[in-house]
Short mmCIF file of C-alpha atoms (C1' of nucleotides) in Angstrom, two decimals:
data_model
loop_
_atom_site.label_atom_id
_atom_site.label_comp_id
_atom_site.label_asym_id
_atom_site.label_seq_id
_atom_site.Cartn_x
_atom_site.Cartn_y
_atom_site.Cartn_z
CA MET W 1 126.13 83.00 99.21
CA LEU W 2 127.33 80.23 101.49
CA GLN W 3 127.61 83.11 103.98
CA GLN W 4 125.48 81.32 107.20
CA THR W 5 123.73 79.15 105.17
CA GLN W 6 124.25 75.71 104.04
CA MET W 7 125.71 74.28 100.87
CA ALA W 8 122.45 72.18 99.84
CA THR W 9 120.44 75.73 100.11
CA VAL W 10 122.59 77.71 98.41
CA LEU W 11 123.55 74.78 95.24
CA PRO W 12 120.67 75.36 93.45
CA TYR W 13 120.64 79.51 93.84
CA TYR W 14 124.44 78.98 92.76
CA ARG W 15 123.65 77.45 89.71
CA ASN W 16 120.99 79.49 88.29
CA PHE W 17 123.22 82.66 89.40
CA LEU W 18 126.15 81.29 87.36
CA ARG W 19 123.54 81.15 84.43
CA CYS W 20 122.26 84.21 84.72
CA PHE W 21 125.54 85.98 85.71
CA PRO W 22 128.14 84.02 83.80
CA SER W 23 131.12 86.49 84.63
CA ILE W 24 131.82 89.64 87.00
CA GLU W 25 131.53 91.72 83.94
CA ALA W 26 128.04 90.47 83.57
CA LEU W 27 127.19 90.55 87.07
CA ALA W 28 128.31 94.41 87.26
CA LYS W 29 126.34 95.23 84.25
CA ALA W 30 123.02 93.79 85.10
CA PRO W 31 120.68 96.27 87.56
CA LEU W 32 120.36 95.19 91.30
CA HIS W 33 116.93 94.08 90.73
CA ARG W 34 117.72 91.41 88.72
CA VAL W 35 120.43 90.00 91.26
CA LEU W 36 118.20 90.61 93.79
CA ALA W 37 115.65 88.79 91.86
CA ALA W 38 118.29 85.68 91.49
CA TRP W 39 118.55 85.72 95.24
CA ALA W 40 115.10 85.84 95.95
CA GLY W 41 114.11 82.88 98.61
CA LEU W 42 117.86 82.74 99.62
CA GLY W 43 117.93 85.39 102.67
CA TYR W 44 120.23 88.13 104.09
CA TYR W 45 120.07 89.94 100.87
CA THR W 46 122.54 92.14 101.80
CA ARG W 47 124.77 89.83 100.78
CA ALA W 48 123.43 90.07 96.94
CA LYS W 49 123.73 93.92 97.46
CA ASN W 50 127.30 93.68 98.34
CA MET W 51 128.18 91.18 95.62
CA HIS W 52 126.81 93.19 92.96
CA LEU W 53 128.81 96.41 94.26
CA ALA W 54 131.87 94.07 94.67
CA ALA W 55 131.48 93.32 90.78
CA ARG W 56 131.26 96.51 90.16
CA ILE W 57 134.62 97.89 92.22
CA VAL W 58 136.44 94.81 90.84
CA MET W 59 135.06 96.21 87.31
CA LYS W 60 136.60 99.83 88.04
CA LYS W 61 139.51 99.45 90.02
CA PHE W 62 140.67 96.02 89.13
CA GLY W 63 139.79 96.30 85.27
CA GLY W 64 137.38 93.62 85.82
CA ARG W 65 140.36 91.14 87.36
CA PHE W 66 139.63 89.76 90.79
CA PRO W 67 142.36 90.82 93.31
CA ASP W 68 144.56 88.33 94.27
CA ASP W 69 146.24 90.29 97.92
CA TRP W 70 144.38 90.25 101.54
CA GLU W 71 143.96 93.89 101.70
CA SER W 72 142.34 94.54 98.44
CA VAL W 73 140.12 91.11 98.72
CA LEU W 74 139.12 92.03 102.31
CA ALA W 75 138.52 95.87 101.37
CA LEU W 76 135.65 94.50 99.13
CA PRO W 77 131.70 94.93 100.20
CA GLY W 78 130.67 91.83 102.06
CA ILE W 79 134.24 90.32 102.10
CA GLY W 80 135.17 89.49 105.31
CA ARG W 81 138.19 87.83 106.99
CA TYR W 82 136.49 84.28 106.40
CA THR W 83 135.90 84.80 102.70
CA ALA W 84 139.04 86.53 101.93
CA GLY W 85 140.86 83.60 103.07
CA ALA W 86 138.38 81.51 101.26
CA VAL W 87 138.96 83.19 98.16
CA LEU W 88 142.72 83.29 98.59
CA SER W 89 143.55 79.88 99.74
CA ILE W 90 141.05 77.89 97.42
CA ALA W 91 140.97 80.02 94.51
CA PHE W 92 144.47 81.73 94.46
CA GLY W 93 146.58 78.76 96.20
CA GLN W 94 147.91 81.14 99.05
CA ARG W 95 148.14 80.19 102.54
CA TYR W 96 145.75 81.56 104.46
CA ALA W 97 143.08 80.64 107.21
CA VAL W 98 139.86 80.18 107.19
CA VAL W 99 137.66 79.73 110.32
CA ASP W 100 133.93 78.90 110.04
CA GLY W 101 131.21 77.66 112.11
CA ASN W 102 132.89 73.96 111.28
CA VAL W 103 136.41 74.95 112.14
CA GLU W 104 135.33 76.36 114.89
CA ARG W 105 133.74 73.60 116.10
CA VAL W 106 136.72 71.09 115.34
CA LEU W 107 139.17 73.59 116.85
CA ALA W 108 137.33 74.09 119.76
CA ARG W 109 137.20 70.26 120.64
CA LEU W 110 140.71 69.60 119.79
CA LEU W 111 141.49 72.57 122.36
CA LYS W 112 139.10 71.63 124.60
CA ILE W 113 137.58 75.17 124.88
CA ARG W 114 134.56 75.43 127.12
CA ALA W 115 134.28 78.98 127.12
CA ASN W 116 131.71 81.08 124.38
CA LEU W 117 133.50 80.66 120.76
CA LYS W 118 131.93 83.70 119.65
CA THR W 119 134.01 86.53 122.16
CA SER W 120 136.75 88.01 120.61
CA LYS W 121 139.46 86.68 122.58
CA ILE W 122 138.39 83.08 121.78
CA GLN W 123 137.75 83.80 118.25
CA LYS W 124 141.56 85.36 118.15
CA ARG W 125 142.95 81.90 119.37
CA LEU W 126 141.23 79.69 117.06
CA TRP W 127 142.52 82.37 114.18
CA THR W 128 145.69 81.97 115.07
CA VAL W 129 145.52 78.38 115.57
CA ALA W 130 144.05 78.17 111.81
CA GLU W 131 146.81 80.02 110.77
CA LEU W 132 149.68 78.08 112.00
CA LEU W 133 147.89 74.77 111.28
CA VAL W 134 147.45 75.92 107.13
CA PRO W 135 150.42 74.60 105.52
CA ALA W 136 151.92 76.22 102.14
CA GLU W 137 151.14 73.37 100.06
CA ALA W 138 148.04 73.01 99.15
CA PRO W 139 145.95 74.90 101.50
CA SER W 140 142.46 75.01 99.34
CA LYS W 141 142.61 71.30 100.29
CA PHE W 142 143.75 71.83 103.75
CA ASN W 143 140.90 74.59 104.20
CA GLN W 144 137.92 73.06 102.48
CA GLY W 145 139.41 69.41 104.25
CA LEU W 146 138.63 70.77 107.57
CA MET W 147 135.56 72.44 107.22
CA GLU W 148 134.31 69.26 105.47
CA PHE W 149 135.82 67.16 108.36
CA GLY W 150 133.40 69.38 110.45
CA ALA W 151 130.25 69.49 108.42
CA LEU W 152 130.63 65.39 108.17
CA VAL W 153 132.35 64.28 111.21
CA CYS W 154 132.80 66.23 114.08
CA LEU W 155 129.39 67.35 114.22
CA PRO W 156 127.60 69.82 116.56
CA LYS W 157 125.54 67.32 117.72
CA ASN W 158 126.20 63.42 117.32
CA PRO W 159 130.18 63.80 116.71
CA GLN W 160 131.36 60.87 114.82
CA CYS W 161 134.43 60.01 117.01
CA GLY W 162 134.39 56.30 116.33
CA ARG W 163 135.34 57.45 112.60
CA CYS W 164 137.37 60.26 114.06
CA PRO W 165 141.35 60.14 113.00
CA LEU W 166 141.74 62.85 115.38
CA THR W 167 140.75 61.23 118.67
CA ALA W 168 144.52 61.04 119.77
CA TRP W 169 144.65 64.66 119.71
CA CYS W 170 141.27 65.70 120.62
CA GLY W 171 141.20 67.05 124.34
CA ALA W 172 137.24 66.82 124.45
CA ARG W 173 137.43 63.48 123.54
CA ARG W 174 140.08 62.43 126.33
CA HIS W 175 138.05 64.37 128.72
CA GLY W 176 134.84 62.83 127.30
CA ILE W 177 133.39 66.24 126.81
CA GLU W 178 132.88 66.19 123.37
CA THR W 179 129.18 66.97 123.31
CA GLU W 180 129.38 69.53 125.88
CA ILE W 181 131.86 71.67 123.45
CA PRO W 182 130.92 73.93 121.75
CA SER W 183 129.01 75.69 124.73
CA PRO W 184 125.30 76.88 124.00
CA ARG W 185 125.63 79.82 122.09
CA GLN W 186 123.22 82.47 123.92
CA ARG W 187 120.07 83.10 122.02
CA GLN W 188 118.91 86.71 120.86
CA ARG W 189 115.58 87.46 122.76
CA THR W 190 112.89 86.96 119.91
CA ARG W 191 110.89 90.37 119.41
CA ASP W 192 107.45 90.33 118.61
CA ILE W 193 106.07 92.60 115.87
CA GLN W 194 102.18 93.29 114.94
CA ARG W 195 102.07 93.87 110.71
CA LEU W 196 98.83 94.84 109.49
CA VAL W 197 99.04 94.53 105.90
CA ALA W 198 96.16 95.86 103.28
CA VAL W 199 94.78 94.19 100.14
CA ILE W 200 93.81 97.24 98.51
CA ARG W 201 91.83 96.53 94.59
CA ASP W 202 90.44 99.13 92.27
CA ARG W 203 87.69 98.37 90.20
CA ASN W 204 89.73 96.53 88.08
CA ASP W 205 90.80 94.24 90.20
CA ARG W 206 94.02 95.41 90.41
CA ILE W 207 95.86 95.32 93.49
CA LEU W 208 98.20 98.20 95.40
CA LEU W 209 101.81 96.98 95.59
CA SER W 210 104.34 99.64 96.79
CA GLN W 211 108.09 99.18 96.44
CA ARG W 212 110.64 99.46 99.29
CA ARG W 213 113.02 102.03 99.18
CA GLU W 214 113.74 104.53 102.09
CA THR W 215 115.20 101.63 103.95
CA THR W 216 118.16 99.67 103.34
CA LEU W 217 116.16 96.71 104.37
CA MET W 218 115.00 94.24 101.79
CA ARG W 219 115.30 97.33 99.20
CA ASN W 220 113.89 97.01 95.79
CA PHE W 221 111.18 94.37 97.07
CA TRP W 222 107.41 95.05 96.37
CA GLU W 223 105.38 94.35 99.17
CA PHE W 224 101.54 95.08 100.07
CA PRO W 225 100.84 98.41 102.07
CA SER W 226 101.44 97.43 105.78
CA TRP W 227 102.20 99.16 108.82
CA GLU W 228 104.37 97.67 112.11
CA PHE W 229 104.23 98.03 115.75
CA LYS W 230 106.11 96.50 117.72
CA ARG W 231 104.72 94.61 120.56
CA GLY W 232 106.13 93.48 124.04
CA LYS W 233 103.91 90.09 123.52
CA PRO W 234 102.33 88.33 120.51
CA PRO W 235 98.74 90.19 119.71
CA THR W 236 95.49 87.92 120.29
CA SER W 237 92.71 87.00 118.00
CA ILE W 238 90.71 89.12 120.16
CA GLU W 239 92.29 92.51 119.14
CA THR W 240 90.85 91.89 115.12
CA ARG W 241 88.29 94.95 116.01
CA GLN W 242 91.54 97.34 117.40
CA SER W 243 93.36 96.05 114.91
CA THR W 244 91.22 97.08 112.20
CA CYS W 245 90.91 100.61 113.52
CA ARG W 246 94.13 100.60 113.96
CA LEU W 247 95.28 100.25 110.46
CA GLU W 248 92.06 102.60 109.08
CA GLY W 249 93.96 104.90 111.53
CA ALA W 250 97.38 104.47 108.93
CA LEU W 251 95.23 104.33 106.17
CA GLU W 252 93.92 107.94 106.67
CA GLN W 253 97.33 109.60 107.10
CA ILE W 254 98.66 108.08 103.61
CA PHE W 255 95.71 108.16 101.33
CA THR W 256 93.83 111.30 100.20
CA ILE W 257 90.95 108.55 99.18
CA PRO W 258 88.48 107.07 101.18
CA LEU W 259 88.79 103.67 102.17
CA LYS W 260 87.25 101.12 104.00
CA VAL W 261 88.58 97.76 105.89
CA ARG W 262 86.02 95.05 104.61
CA GLY W 263 88.02 92.29 107.08
CA ALA W 264 90.47 89.97 107.61
CA ILE W 265 92.01 87.65 104.73
CA CYS W 266 94.07 85.75 106.97
CA THR W 267 96.50 85.29 109.66
CA PHE W 268 99.72 83.75 110.39
CA ARG W 269 103.35 84.36 112.04
CA HIS W 270 106.71 84.93 109.96
CA HIS W 271 109.74 84.28 111.45
CA ILE W 272 113.04 86.70 110.43
CA THR W 273 115.99 85.69 112.78
CA PHE W 274 115.16 86.65 115.89
CA HIS W 275 112.00 89.06 115.03
CA ARG W 276 108.51 87.41 115.27
CA ILE W 277 106.20 88.67 112.92
CA HIS W 278 102.37 88.85 113.30
CA VAL W 279 101.09 89.22 110.30
CA GLN W 280 97.44 90.30 109.61
CA VAL W 281 96.36 90.46 106.01
CA PHE W 282 92.69 92.68 105.70
CA GLU W 283 90.92 93.16 102.81
CA VAL W 284 90.31 96.96 101.70
CA GLN W 285 88.23 98.67 99.39
CA LEU W 286 88.24 101.71 97.80
CA GLN W 287 84.97 103.48 99.47
CA ASN W 288 84.17 106.43 96.39
CA GLU W 289 83.21 104.36 93.19
CA ALA W 290 82.97 106.94 90.80
CA SER W 291 86.96 107.87 91.38
CA LEU W 292 88.47 106.82 88.03
CA ARG W 293 91.84 108.02 88.98
CA PRO W 294 92.34 107.24 92.39
CA SER W 295 95.84 108.87 93.67
CA ILE W 296 98.17 106.94 95.44
CA PRO W 297 101.22 107.91 97.24
CA PRO W 298 104.81 108.33 95.83
CA GLY W 299 105.93 104.63 95.46
CA MET W 300 103.17 102.25 95.13
CA ARG W 301 101.42 101.23 91.88
CA TRP W 302 98.04 99.45 90.48
CA ILE W 303 99.51 96.29 89.54
CA PRO W 304 97.24 93.68 87.51
CA LYS W 305 96.87 90.41 89.27
CA ASN W 306 97.99 88.33 86.59
CA SER W 307 101.34 90.12 86.23
CA LEU W 308 102.11 89.85 90.13
CA ASN W 309 104.17 87.32 89.50
CA LYS W 310 106.82 89.77 87.56
CA PHE W 311 107.06 91.71 90.74
CA LEU W 312 109.75 90.77 93.52
CA PHE W 313 108.52 89.75 96.40
CA ASP W 314 110.12 88.57 100.07
CA SER W 315 108.83 85.58 101.88
CA ALA W 316 106.14 86.78 103.88
CA SER W 317 104.60 88.54 100.89
CA LEU W 318 104.47 85.66 98.80
CA LYS W 319 102.56 83.74 101.62
CA ILE W 320 100.18 86.66 101.48
CA LEU W 321 99.98 85.76 97.53
CA GLU W 322 98.98 82.29 97.93
CA SER W 323 96.22 83.13 100.46
CA LEU W 324 94.75 85.70 97.88
CA HIS W 325 95.17 82.52 95.05
CA ASP W 326 93.66 80.27 97.93
CA SER W 327 90.71 82.76 98.79
CA ALA W 328 90.03 83.50 95.14
CA GLY W 329 89.47 80.02 94.56
"C1'" DA C 1 134.52 94.18 122.15
"C1'" DA C 2 130.14 93.53 121.94
"C1'" DT C 3 125.93 93.55 118.88
"C1'" DC C 4 122.97 92.93 115.32
"C1'" DC C 5 121.69 91.57 111.13
"C1'" DG C 6 114.19 91.93 108.86
"C1'" DG C 7 116.54 84.05 106.72
"C1'" DG C 8 116.24 79.65 106.16
"C1'" DG C 9 116.40 74.35 106.33
"C1'" DG C 10 116.12 70.53 109.14
"C1'" DA C 11 114.50 68.00 113.47
"C1'" DT Z 1 110.81 75.52 119.11
"C1'" DC Z 2 115.26 75.01 118.48
"C1'" DC Z 3 119.57 74.50 116.65
"C1'" DC Z 4 122.49 75.29 113.01
"C1'" DC Z 5 124.74 77.31 108.75
"C1'" DA Z 6 131.80 77.95 104.52
"C1'" DG Z 7 129.62 85.20 108.67
"C1'" DG Z 8 130.00 90.53 107.91
"C1'" DA Z 9 128.86 95.10 109.40
"C1'" DT Z 10 128.20 98.50 112.34
"C1'" DT Z 11 128.78 100.74 116.63
#
DNA sequence: AATCCGGGGGA
DNA sequence: TCCCCAGGATT
C-alpha cells in the first residue's frame, strides 16, 4: 500500500484492509472484486491485484507461510527490490537495505549527488551505499529510521539542517547546495484525452453500467458507457455539438436500439498520473419507449438507481454519480 | 536502461 | 499547477 503513496493516506485504508482480510489465508480466499473494493480510492489498483495474487501464491507454494528468503520474496508479484528489502529487514530482521524516495534524497545529499537520481547508474550507487550502511544488528530500526529521517528532517523543500545530526558529514550542506539536491526530475508531458460519457436511463429510471473486462486497466471496475479520444490539445466548450455527434456515432456502433443524446449533464477534468481527461457527460434516452427488453451489449447491466452504491467505481465515475445526485435534487 | 504506469494528497 | 509519495513491471 505504501508504494508511491504517503503514510497518512494509507493508514485508514490499511486498518480497514486488515479488518476485511486479517490473514494471508483470508486475503487469498477472497474474490478479487472484494479486495478491489477495499482498495477503492487508494489508486494504482494493480497493487491490489498483485497483493491478492501474491497471497494465493503464498498459500499454494509456501503453505500459507510468508517466505523469508530474498529470491522467493522478490519473485512475488508486486514486490520489487525495495519491498523485498523492507519485508526481510523489518519483518524478519535480516540485513537488507531499502532505498525509497526518502533514503534516495538523504543519501544524495550526504554524497552530494547532483545528477538525476532515477538513472540506473545512480540507483546502483545509492543501493550499494545503502547496503554498506545497513547494520547486521537491528536493520529494521536502521532502515525505518533512515526513511523517517528523510520524511521528518531531510525534507525535499526545506531540509531542517538546523536540527540535523548529520550536517558534519553532509556534502550538500558543506557546499551550501542542500536545496539543489535532488535535482528536479523531468516531468512526463501531460496528455489530453477526451472522454464522452453516456448516462443512459430506461423507463424505470434504471441506469446502464458496464464493467471493465477486456482491459487490464482498472479491471472489474464499473463505469458509465464511455468512449475516449486522444487529443492534441484540450477540447473547447464550443465543441459540444461535435461531441454530441461523435457520441451518437459511437452509440450506433454498439447498440442495436435507437438512442438519442439529450444534452450535456456536466463537464469536468480528471487527472490520472500524466493524463488530463476532459470528461463530458451526456444524458441519453431510449428512443423506442415500447421496447420492454432493450437489448444491450454484453458486459452491460441495467442498475436501479438506489443500488448504485453496491458497485465499484473509480474516482471519475464517482464524480459523475455525484453530479447525477445534484441534478436530481 | 529507459519508459511507462489510467492515483492521490498537499501546497 | 506543481511536487512528492516507504516503487514495480515492461519493453
